[in-house]
Coordinates of C-alpha atoms in Angstrom, one line a residue:
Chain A
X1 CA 94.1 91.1 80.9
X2 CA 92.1 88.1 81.1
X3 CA 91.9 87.3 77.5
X4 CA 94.8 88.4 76.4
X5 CA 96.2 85.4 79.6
X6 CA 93.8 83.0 77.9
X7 CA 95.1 83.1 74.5
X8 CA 98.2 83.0 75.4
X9 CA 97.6 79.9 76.9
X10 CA 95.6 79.0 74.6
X11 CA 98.2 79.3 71.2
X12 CA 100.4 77.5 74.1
X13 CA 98.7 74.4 74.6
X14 CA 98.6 73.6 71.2
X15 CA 102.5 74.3 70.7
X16 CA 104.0 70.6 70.6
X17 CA 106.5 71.8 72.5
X18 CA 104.2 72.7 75.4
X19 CA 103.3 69.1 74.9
X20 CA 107.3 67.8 75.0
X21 CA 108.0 69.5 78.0
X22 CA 104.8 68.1 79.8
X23 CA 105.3 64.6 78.4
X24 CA 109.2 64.9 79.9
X25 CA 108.0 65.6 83.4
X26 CA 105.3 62.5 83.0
X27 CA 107.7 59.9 81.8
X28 CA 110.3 61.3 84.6
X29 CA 107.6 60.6 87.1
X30 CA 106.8 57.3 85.9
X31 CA 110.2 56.1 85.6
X32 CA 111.2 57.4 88.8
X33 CA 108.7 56.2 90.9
X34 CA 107.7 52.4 89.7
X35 CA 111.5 52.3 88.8
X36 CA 112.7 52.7 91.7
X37 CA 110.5 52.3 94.5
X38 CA 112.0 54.8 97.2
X39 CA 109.8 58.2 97.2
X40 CA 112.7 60.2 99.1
X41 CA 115.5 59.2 96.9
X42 CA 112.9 59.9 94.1
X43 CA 112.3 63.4 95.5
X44 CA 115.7 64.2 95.7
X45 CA 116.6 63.1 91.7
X46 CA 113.8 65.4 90.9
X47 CA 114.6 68.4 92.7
X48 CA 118.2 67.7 91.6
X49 CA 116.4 68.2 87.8
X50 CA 114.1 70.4 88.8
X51 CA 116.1 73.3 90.0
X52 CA 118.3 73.6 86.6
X53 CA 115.6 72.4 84.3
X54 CA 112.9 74.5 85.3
X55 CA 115.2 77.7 84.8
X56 CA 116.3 76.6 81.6
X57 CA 113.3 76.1 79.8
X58 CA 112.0 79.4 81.4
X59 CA 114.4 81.5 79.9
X60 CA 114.7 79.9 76.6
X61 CA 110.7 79.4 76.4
X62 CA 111.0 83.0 77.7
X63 CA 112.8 84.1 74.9
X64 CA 111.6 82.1 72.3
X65 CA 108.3 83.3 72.9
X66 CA 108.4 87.2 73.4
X67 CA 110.8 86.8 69.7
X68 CA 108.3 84.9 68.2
X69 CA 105.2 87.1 69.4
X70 CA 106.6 90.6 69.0
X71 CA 104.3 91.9 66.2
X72 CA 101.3 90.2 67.5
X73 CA 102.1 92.7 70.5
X74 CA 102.7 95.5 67.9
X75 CA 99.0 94.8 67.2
X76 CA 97.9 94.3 70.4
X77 CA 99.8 98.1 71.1
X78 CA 97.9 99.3 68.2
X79 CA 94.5 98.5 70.2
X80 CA 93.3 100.3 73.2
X81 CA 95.2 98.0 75.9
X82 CA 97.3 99.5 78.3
X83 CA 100.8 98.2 77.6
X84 CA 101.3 96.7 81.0
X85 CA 98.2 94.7 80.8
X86 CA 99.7 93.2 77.3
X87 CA 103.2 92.3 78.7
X88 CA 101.4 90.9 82.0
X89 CA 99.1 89.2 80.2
X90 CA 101.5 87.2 78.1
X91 CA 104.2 86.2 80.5
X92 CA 101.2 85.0 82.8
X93 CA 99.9 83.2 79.6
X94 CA 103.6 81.7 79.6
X95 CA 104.3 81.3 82.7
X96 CA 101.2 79.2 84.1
X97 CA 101.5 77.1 80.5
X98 CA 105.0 76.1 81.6
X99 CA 103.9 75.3 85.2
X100 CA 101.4 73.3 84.0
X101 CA 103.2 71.3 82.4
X102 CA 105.3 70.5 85.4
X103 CA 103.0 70.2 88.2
X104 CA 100.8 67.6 85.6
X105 CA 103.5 66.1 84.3
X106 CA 105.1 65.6 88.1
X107 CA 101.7 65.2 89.9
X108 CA 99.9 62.2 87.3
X109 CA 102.7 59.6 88.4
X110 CA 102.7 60.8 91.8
X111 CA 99.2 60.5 92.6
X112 CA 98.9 57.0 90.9
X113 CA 101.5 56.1 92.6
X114 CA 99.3 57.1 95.9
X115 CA 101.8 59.7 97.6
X116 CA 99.0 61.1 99.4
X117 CA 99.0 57.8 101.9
X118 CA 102.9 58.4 101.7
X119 CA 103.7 60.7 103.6
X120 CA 105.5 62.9 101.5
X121 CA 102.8 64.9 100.2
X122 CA 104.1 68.3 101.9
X123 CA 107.6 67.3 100.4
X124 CA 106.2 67.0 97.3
X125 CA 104.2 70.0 97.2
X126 CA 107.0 72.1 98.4
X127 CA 109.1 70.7 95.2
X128 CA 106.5 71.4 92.5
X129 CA 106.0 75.3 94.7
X130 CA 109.9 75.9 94.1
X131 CA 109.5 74.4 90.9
X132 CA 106.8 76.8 90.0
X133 CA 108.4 79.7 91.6
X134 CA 112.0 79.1 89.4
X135 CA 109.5 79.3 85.9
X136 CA 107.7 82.6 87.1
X137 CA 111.4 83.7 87.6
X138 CA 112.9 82.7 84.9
X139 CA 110.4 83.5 82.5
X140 CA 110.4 87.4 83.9
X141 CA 114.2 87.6 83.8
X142 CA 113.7 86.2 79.6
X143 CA 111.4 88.8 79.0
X144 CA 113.5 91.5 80.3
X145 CA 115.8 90.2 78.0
X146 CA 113.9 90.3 75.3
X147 CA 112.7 93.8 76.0
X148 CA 116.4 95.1 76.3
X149 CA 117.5 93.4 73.4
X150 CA 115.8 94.4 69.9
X151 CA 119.1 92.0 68.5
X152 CA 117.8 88.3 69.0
X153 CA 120.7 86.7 68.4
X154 CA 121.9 88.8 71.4
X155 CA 118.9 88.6 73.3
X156 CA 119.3 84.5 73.0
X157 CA 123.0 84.7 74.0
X158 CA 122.4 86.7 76.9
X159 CA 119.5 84.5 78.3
X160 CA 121.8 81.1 78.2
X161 CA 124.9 83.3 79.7
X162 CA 122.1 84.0 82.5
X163 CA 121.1 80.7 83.0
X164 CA 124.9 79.2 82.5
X165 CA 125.7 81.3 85.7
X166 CA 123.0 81.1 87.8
X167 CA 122.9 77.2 87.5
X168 CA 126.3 76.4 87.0
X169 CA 128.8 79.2 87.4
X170 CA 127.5 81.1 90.7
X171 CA 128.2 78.0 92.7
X172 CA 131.9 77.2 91.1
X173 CA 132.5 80.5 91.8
X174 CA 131.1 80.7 95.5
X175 CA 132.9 77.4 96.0
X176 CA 136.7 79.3 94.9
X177 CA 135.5 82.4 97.7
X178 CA 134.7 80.0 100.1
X179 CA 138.2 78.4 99.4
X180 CA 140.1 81.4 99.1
X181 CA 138.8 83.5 102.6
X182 CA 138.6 80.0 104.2
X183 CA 140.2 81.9 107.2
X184 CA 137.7 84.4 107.0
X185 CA 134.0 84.5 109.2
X186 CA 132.3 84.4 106.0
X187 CA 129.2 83.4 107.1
X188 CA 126.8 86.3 106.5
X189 CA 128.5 86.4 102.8
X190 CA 127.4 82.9 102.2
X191 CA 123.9 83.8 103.4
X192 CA 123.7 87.0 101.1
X193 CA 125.2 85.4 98.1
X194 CA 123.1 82.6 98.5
X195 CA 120.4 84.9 98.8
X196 CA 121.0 86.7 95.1
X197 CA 120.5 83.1 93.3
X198 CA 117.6 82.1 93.5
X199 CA 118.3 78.6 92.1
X200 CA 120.5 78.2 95.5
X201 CA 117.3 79.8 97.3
X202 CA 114.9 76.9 96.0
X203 CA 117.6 74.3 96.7
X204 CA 117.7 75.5 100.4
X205 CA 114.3 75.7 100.7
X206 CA 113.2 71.8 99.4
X207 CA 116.3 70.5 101.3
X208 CA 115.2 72.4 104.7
X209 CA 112.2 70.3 104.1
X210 CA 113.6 67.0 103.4
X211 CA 116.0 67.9 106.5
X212 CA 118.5 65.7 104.9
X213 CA 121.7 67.9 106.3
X214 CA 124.5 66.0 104.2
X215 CA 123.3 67.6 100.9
X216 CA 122.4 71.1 102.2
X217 CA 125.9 71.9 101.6
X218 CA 127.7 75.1 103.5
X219 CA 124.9 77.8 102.3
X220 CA 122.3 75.4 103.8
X221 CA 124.2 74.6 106.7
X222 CA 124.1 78.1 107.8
X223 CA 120.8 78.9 106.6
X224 CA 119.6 75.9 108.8
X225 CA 122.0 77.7 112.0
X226 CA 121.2 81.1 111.3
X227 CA 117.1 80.9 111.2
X228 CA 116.2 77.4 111.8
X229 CA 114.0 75.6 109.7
X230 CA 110.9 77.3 110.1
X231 CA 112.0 80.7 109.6
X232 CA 114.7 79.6 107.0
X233 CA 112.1 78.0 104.8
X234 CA 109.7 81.1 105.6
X235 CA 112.8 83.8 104.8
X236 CA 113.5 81.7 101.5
X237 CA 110.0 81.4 100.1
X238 CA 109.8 85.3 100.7
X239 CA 112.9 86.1 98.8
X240 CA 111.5 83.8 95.7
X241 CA 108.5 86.2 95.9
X242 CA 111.0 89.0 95.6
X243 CA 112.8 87.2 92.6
X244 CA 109.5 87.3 91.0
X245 CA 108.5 90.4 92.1
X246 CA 111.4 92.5 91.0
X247 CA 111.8 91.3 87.4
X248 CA 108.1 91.8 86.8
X249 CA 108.4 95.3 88.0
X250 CA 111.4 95.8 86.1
X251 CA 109.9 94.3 82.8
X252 CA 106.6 96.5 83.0
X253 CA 108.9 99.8 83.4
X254 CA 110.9 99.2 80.1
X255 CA 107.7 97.6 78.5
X256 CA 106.1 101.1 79.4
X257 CA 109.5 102.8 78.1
X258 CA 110.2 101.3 75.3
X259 CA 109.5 102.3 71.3
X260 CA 108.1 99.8 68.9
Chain B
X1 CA 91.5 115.9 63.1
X2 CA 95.0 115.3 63.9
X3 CA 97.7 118.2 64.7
X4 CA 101.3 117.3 65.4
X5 CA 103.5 120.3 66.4
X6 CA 107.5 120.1 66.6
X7 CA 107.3 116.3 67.0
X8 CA 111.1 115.0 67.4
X9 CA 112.1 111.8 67.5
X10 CA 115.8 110.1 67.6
X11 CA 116.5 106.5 67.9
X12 CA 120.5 106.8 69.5
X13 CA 122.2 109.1 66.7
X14 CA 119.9 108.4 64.1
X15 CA 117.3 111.7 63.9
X16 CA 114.3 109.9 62.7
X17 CA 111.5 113.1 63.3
X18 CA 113.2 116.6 63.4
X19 CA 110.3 119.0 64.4
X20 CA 107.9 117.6 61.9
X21 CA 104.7 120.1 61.9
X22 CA 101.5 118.6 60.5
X23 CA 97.7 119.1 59.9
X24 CA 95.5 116.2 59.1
X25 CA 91.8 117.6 58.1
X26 CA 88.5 115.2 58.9
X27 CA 88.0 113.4 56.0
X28 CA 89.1 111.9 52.4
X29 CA 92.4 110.1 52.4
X30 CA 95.9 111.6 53.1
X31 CA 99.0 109.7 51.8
X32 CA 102.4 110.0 53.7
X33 CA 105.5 109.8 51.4
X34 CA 109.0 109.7 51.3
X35 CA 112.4 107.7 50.4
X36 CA 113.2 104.8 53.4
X37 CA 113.9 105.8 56.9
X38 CA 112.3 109.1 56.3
X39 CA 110.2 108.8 59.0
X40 CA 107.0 107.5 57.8
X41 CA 106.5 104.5 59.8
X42 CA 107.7 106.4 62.9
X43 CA 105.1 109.5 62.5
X44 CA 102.0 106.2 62.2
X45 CA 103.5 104.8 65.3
X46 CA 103.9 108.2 67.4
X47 CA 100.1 109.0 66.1
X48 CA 98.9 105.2 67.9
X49 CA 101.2 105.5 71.1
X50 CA 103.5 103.0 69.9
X51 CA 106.8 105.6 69.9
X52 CA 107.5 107.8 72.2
X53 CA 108.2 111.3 70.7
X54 CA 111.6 112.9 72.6
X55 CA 109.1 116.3 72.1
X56 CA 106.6 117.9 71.0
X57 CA 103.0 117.0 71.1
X58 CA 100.2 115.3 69.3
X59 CA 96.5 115.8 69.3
X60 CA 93.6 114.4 68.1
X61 CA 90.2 116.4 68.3
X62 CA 92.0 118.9 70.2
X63 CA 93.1 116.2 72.8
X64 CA 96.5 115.3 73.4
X65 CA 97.0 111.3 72.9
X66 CA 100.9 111.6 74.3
X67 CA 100.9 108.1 76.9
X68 CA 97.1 107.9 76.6
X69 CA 95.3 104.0 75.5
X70 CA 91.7 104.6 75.4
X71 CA 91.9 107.0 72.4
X72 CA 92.8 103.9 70.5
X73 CA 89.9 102.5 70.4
X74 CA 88.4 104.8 67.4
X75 CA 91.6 103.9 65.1
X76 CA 92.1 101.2 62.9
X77 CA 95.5 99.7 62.4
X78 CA 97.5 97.9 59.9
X79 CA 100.0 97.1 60.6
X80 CA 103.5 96.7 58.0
X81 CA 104.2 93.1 58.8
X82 CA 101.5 91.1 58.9
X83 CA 102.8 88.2 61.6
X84 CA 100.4 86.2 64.0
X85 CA 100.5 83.5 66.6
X86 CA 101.2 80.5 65.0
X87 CA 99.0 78.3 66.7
X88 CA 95.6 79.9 66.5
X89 CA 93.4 79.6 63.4
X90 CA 92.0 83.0 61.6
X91 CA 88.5 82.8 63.2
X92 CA 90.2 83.0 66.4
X93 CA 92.2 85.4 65.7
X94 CA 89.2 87.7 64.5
X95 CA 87.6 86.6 67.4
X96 CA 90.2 87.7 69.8
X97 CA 91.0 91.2 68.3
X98 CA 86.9 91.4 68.2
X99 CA 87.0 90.5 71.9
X100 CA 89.3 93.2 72.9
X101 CA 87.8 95.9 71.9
X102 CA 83.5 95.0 72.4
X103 CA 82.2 96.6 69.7
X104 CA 80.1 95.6 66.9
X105 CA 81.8 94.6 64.2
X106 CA 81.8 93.6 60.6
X107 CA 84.2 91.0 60.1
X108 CA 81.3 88.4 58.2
X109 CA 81.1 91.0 55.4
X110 CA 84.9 91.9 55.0
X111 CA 85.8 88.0 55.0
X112 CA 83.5 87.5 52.6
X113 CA 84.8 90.7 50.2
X114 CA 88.6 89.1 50.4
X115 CA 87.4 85.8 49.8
X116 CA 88.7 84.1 53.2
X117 CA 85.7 81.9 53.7
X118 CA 87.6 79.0 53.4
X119 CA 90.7 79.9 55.3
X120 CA 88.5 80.2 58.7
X121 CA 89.4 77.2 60.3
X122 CA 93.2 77.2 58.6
X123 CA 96.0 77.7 61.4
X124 CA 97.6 81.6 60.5
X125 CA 101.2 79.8 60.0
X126 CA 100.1 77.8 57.0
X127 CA 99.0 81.1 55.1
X128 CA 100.6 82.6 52.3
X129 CA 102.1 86.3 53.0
X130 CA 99.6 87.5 51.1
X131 CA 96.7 85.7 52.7
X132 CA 98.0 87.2 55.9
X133 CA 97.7 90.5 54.6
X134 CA 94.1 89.8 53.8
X135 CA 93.9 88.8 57.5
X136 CA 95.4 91.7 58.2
X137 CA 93.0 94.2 56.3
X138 CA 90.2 92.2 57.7
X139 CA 91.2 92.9 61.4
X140 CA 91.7 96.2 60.8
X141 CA 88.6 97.8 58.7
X142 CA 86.4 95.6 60.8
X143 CA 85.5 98.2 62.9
X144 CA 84.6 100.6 61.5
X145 CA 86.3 103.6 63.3
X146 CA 86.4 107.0 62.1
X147 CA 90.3 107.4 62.0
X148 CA 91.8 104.4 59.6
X149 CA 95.6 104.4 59.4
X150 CA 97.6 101.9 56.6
X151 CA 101.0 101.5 57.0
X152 CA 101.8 99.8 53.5
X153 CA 98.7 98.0 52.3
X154 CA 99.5 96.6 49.5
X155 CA 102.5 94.6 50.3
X156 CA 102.0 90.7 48.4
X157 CA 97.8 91.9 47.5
X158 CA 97.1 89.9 44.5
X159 CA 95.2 92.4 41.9
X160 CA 91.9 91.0 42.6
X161 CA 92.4 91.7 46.6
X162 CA 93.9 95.4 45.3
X163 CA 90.9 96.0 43.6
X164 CA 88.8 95.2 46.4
X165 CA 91.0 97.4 48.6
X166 CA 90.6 100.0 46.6
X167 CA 87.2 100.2 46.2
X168 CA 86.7 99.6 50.1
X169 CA 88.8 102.6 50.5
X170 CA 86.8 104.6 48.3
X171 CA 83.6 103.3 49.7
X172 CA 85.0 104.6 53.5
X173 CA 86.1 108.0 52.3
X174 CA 82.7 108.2 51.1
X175 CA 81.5 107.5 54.0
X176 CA 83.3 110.4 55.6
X177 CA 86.7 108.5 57.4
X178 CA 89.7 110.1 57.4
X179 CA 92.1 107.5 56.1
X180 CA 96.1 108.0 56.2
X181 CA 98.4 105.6 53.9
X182 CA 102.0 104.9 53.8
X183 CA 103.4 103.8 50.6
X184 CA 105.6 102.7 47.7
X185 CA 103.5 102.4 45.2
X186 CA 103.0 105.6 43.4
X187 CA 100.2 104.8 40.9
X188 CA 98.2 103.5 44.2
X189 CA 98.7 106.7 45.7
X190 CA 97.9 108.6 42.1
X191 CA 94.7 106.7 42.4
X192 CA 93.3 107.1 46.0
X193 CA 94.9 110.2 47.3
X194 CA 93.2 113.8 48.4
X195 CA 95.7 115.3 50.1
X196 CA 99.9 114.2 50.1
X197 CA 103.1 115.2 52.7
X198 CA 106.8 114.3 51.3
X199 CA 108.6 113.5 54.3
X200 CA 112.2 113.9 54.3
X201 CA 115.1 113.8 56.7
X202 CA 112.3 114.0 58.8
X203 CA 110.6 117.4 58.0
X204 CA 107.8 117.9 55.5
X205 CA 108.6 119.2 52.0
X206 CA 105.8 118.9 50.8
X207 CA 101.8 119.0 51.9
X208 CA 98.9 119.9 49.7
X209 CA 96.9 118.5 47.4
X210 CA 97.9 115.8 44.4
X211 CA 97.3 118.6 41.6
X212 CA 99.8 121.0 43.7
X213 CA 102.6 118.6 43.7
X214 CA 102.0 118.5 39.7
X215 CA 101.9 122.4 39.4
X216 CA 105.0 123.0 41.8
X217 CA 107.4 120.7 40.1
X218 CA 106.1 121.3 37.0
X219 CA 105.4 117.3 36.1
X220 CA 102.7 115.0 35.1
X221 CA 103.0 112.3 36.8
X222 CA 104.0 111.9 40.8
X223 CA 106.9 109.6 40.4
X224 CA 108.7 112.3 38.4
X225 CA 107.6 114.6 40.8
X226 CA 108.9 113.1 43.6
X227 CA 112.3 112.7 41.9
X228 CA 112.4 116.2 41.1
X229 CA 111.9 117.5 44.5
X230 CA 114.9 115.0 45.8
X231 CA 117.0 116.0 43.2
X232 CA 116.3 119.7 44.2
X233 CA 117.3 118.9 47.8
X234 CA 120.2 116.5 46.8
X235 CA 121.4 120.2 45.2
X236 CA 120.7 122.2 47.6
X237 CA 122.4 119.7 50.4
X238 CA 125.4 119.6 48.2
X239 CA 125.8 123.9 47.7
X240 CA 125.2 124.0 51.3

């Protein structure tokens, strides 16, 4: 599994597009930061970018990639490789390239800017974790794509419909519920829903952190009521495990499945 | 070597395999034939693992390979399409197929016989197709395992590298592999081949030896052969 992580990586690194994305993050940080002055407001642009950015290059990185590699992993079936190891292998390979990128990218400003004598390290960290967290995520749901899809024309359809309602049409849509059973208690349904998105989930979880309670919004609000910080932050980081978890599993059980 | 029993295979309504039954002795080269979608590629890919048969079973020296891996490590591969990561040069790619499997191999002596020297340190997305397919022979006869299987070899050689490949297969059945080949090419197969099976609709028609083929159709050369035995199924299909 190791090697087949490494050159994955590797033939990553020197993509130029691997290179674009990383570049993107650094001048963000730059700009940001000695633009502006204010490491809190700077936190909050970023996670603002962060939480539909990250997801979107995921999945379309995600996709682009297991389209673009499927008869080296013909070959790599032909050899004596367990299939899981060669699916696991290359979305880690993916994966921890894309999160590379960001947390480089993100961190090089930051740390010449000195936000370790800020006092916004854990902040910070807790961004560039739910950062991380929406690639590992993102890139498993792609990959399920991919496997479900021999059609890539489909495949790349259904990955931007996925990422179109996750980031944008989930919340419109949990906006017109909360509007429409305004009379209800729909408190526990704002918690589950906001619990099957896991954009929403990260965007709970940094804003718990930055305890800044006018932009938590209503899911927030009651996330914040219902377990407190502490355990809200702790209940949220679990479900993002789950969110990676569950695709992965998924992904390796029609990976095992499937005929190439 | 190899026995396949009632192997079936369907992909949706399209019956690809339909309880194919097939011997494959140690030794000398055995050619797989047939019109498009007959099932070729799809027998080679059941044989490595890569389909999964709806039934029926497979074995190799009387063990069964059916969602087994390790067995793959005594068969060489190639592969139809010969399509790489773009970013990695050819002497990393031979050094990353060499690294998978640790076992000595002889990929100096191969580059060398396809004339890749200079294409080492070239990035796989700037080769021609057939360069690739060089590549692609290279990774697989390097080696040296006792099962080879080519799934059309040929596909953009230039003359020079199909000579060499056909002397290296001839130098391997020598050596006692057992080498299985898809093709199109009929007076590749007229050269090379032992032993032949017509696939169609998913069954054998055919399985024997080259001369047979000549003797039971009645024809000198294969391509008419061939054409004869469709054309005697085509009739048969239609009075049925």
């Amino acid at each position: 599994m190791r090697r087949i992580i490494w050159y994955s990586l590797y033939d990553l690194l020197r993509s130029r597009w691997t290179l674009v994305y990383f570049l993107f993050y650094l001048a963000l940080g730059f700009a940001l930061l000695f633009l502006n002055n204010d490491v809190s407001k700077a936190l909050i642009t970023i996670m603002n970018i962060i939480v539909v950015l990250t997801p979107l290059i995921g999945t379309l990185f995600g996709v682009m990639f297991f389209y673009n590699s499927i008869e080296f992993t013909e070959l790599l079936l032909a050899q004596p490789i367990k299939r899981q190891t060669i699916f696991l292998g290359q979305y880690l390979g993916l994966s921890l390239s894309l999160s590379g990128s960001l947390v480089l990218g993100l961190g090089l400003p930051f740390l010449l800017y000195g936000i370790s004598s800020s006092g916004s390290v854990q902040e910070f960290l807790l961004l560039l974790t739910a950062g991380v967290f929406l690639t590992f995520i993102f890139t498993a749901l792609a990959f399920n794509i991919g496997l479900s899809n021999t059609n890539r024309i489909r495949g790349f359809g259904s990955a931007i419909l996925m990422w179109l309602f996750m980031a944008v049409i989930y919340d419109g849509l949990f906006l017109i519920a909360l509007m429409v059973f305004d009379e209800y208690p729909i408190d526990k349904f704002a918690l589950i829903a906001s619990c099957l998105n896991p954009i929403d989930l990260s965007r709970i979880l940094i804003l718990l952190k930055l305890d800044i309670s006018v932009l938590l919004g209503y899911t927030g609000a009651v996330f914040q009521q219902f377990f407190g910080t502490t355990r809200g932050m702790f209940i949220s980081l679990t479900l993002l495990m789950l969110w990676v978890l569950i695709p992965i599993w998924r992904m390796i059980r029609i990976a095992i499945r499937k005929d190439f | 070597m190899i026995r396949i029993e009632d192997l079936k295979k369907s992909f949706g309504k399209n019956c690809v395999l339909n309880g194919l039954d097939l011997e494959i002795e140690k030794g000398g080269v055995f050619v797989i034939l047939g019109p498009n979608g007959s099932g070729k590629t799809t027998l080679i890919k059941s044989i490595l693992g890569m389909v999964n048969p709806d039934s029926g079973q497979i074995s190799i020296n009387n063990r069964s390979v059916l969602r087994q891996w390790a067995y793959r490590s005594d068969i060489d591969y190639l592969p139809q399409i010969a399509n790489f990561p773009a970013n990695l040069s050819v002497a990393e790619l031979i050094r990353l197929v060499e690294d998978l499997r640790h076992k000595p191999t002889r990929s100096k002596e191969l580059i060398h016989l396809f004339g890749l020297q200079e294409y080492l340190g070239s990035k796989l997305h700037t080769l021609s197709g057939g360069t690739r397919q060089k590549v692609n022979l290279v990774l697989t006869f390097m080696f040296n395992s006792e099962l080879v299987i080519l799934d059309e070899p040929t596909s953009g050689l230039d003359p020079v590298a199909l000579l060499r490949l056909k002397e290296l297969i001839r130098k391997e059945r020598a050596n006692g592999k057992t080498i299985i080949i898809t093709t199109h090419i009929m007076s590749f197969v007229e050269e090379v081949a032992e032993r032949i099976v017509f696939l169609l609709d998913g069954t054998s028609h055919y399985e024997g030896s080259l001369q047979g083929i000549y003797e039971l159709t009645g024809q000198s050369n294969l391509e008419e052969a061939i054409a004869q035995i469709l054309q005697q199924q085509y009739a048969q299909d239609n009075l049925v």
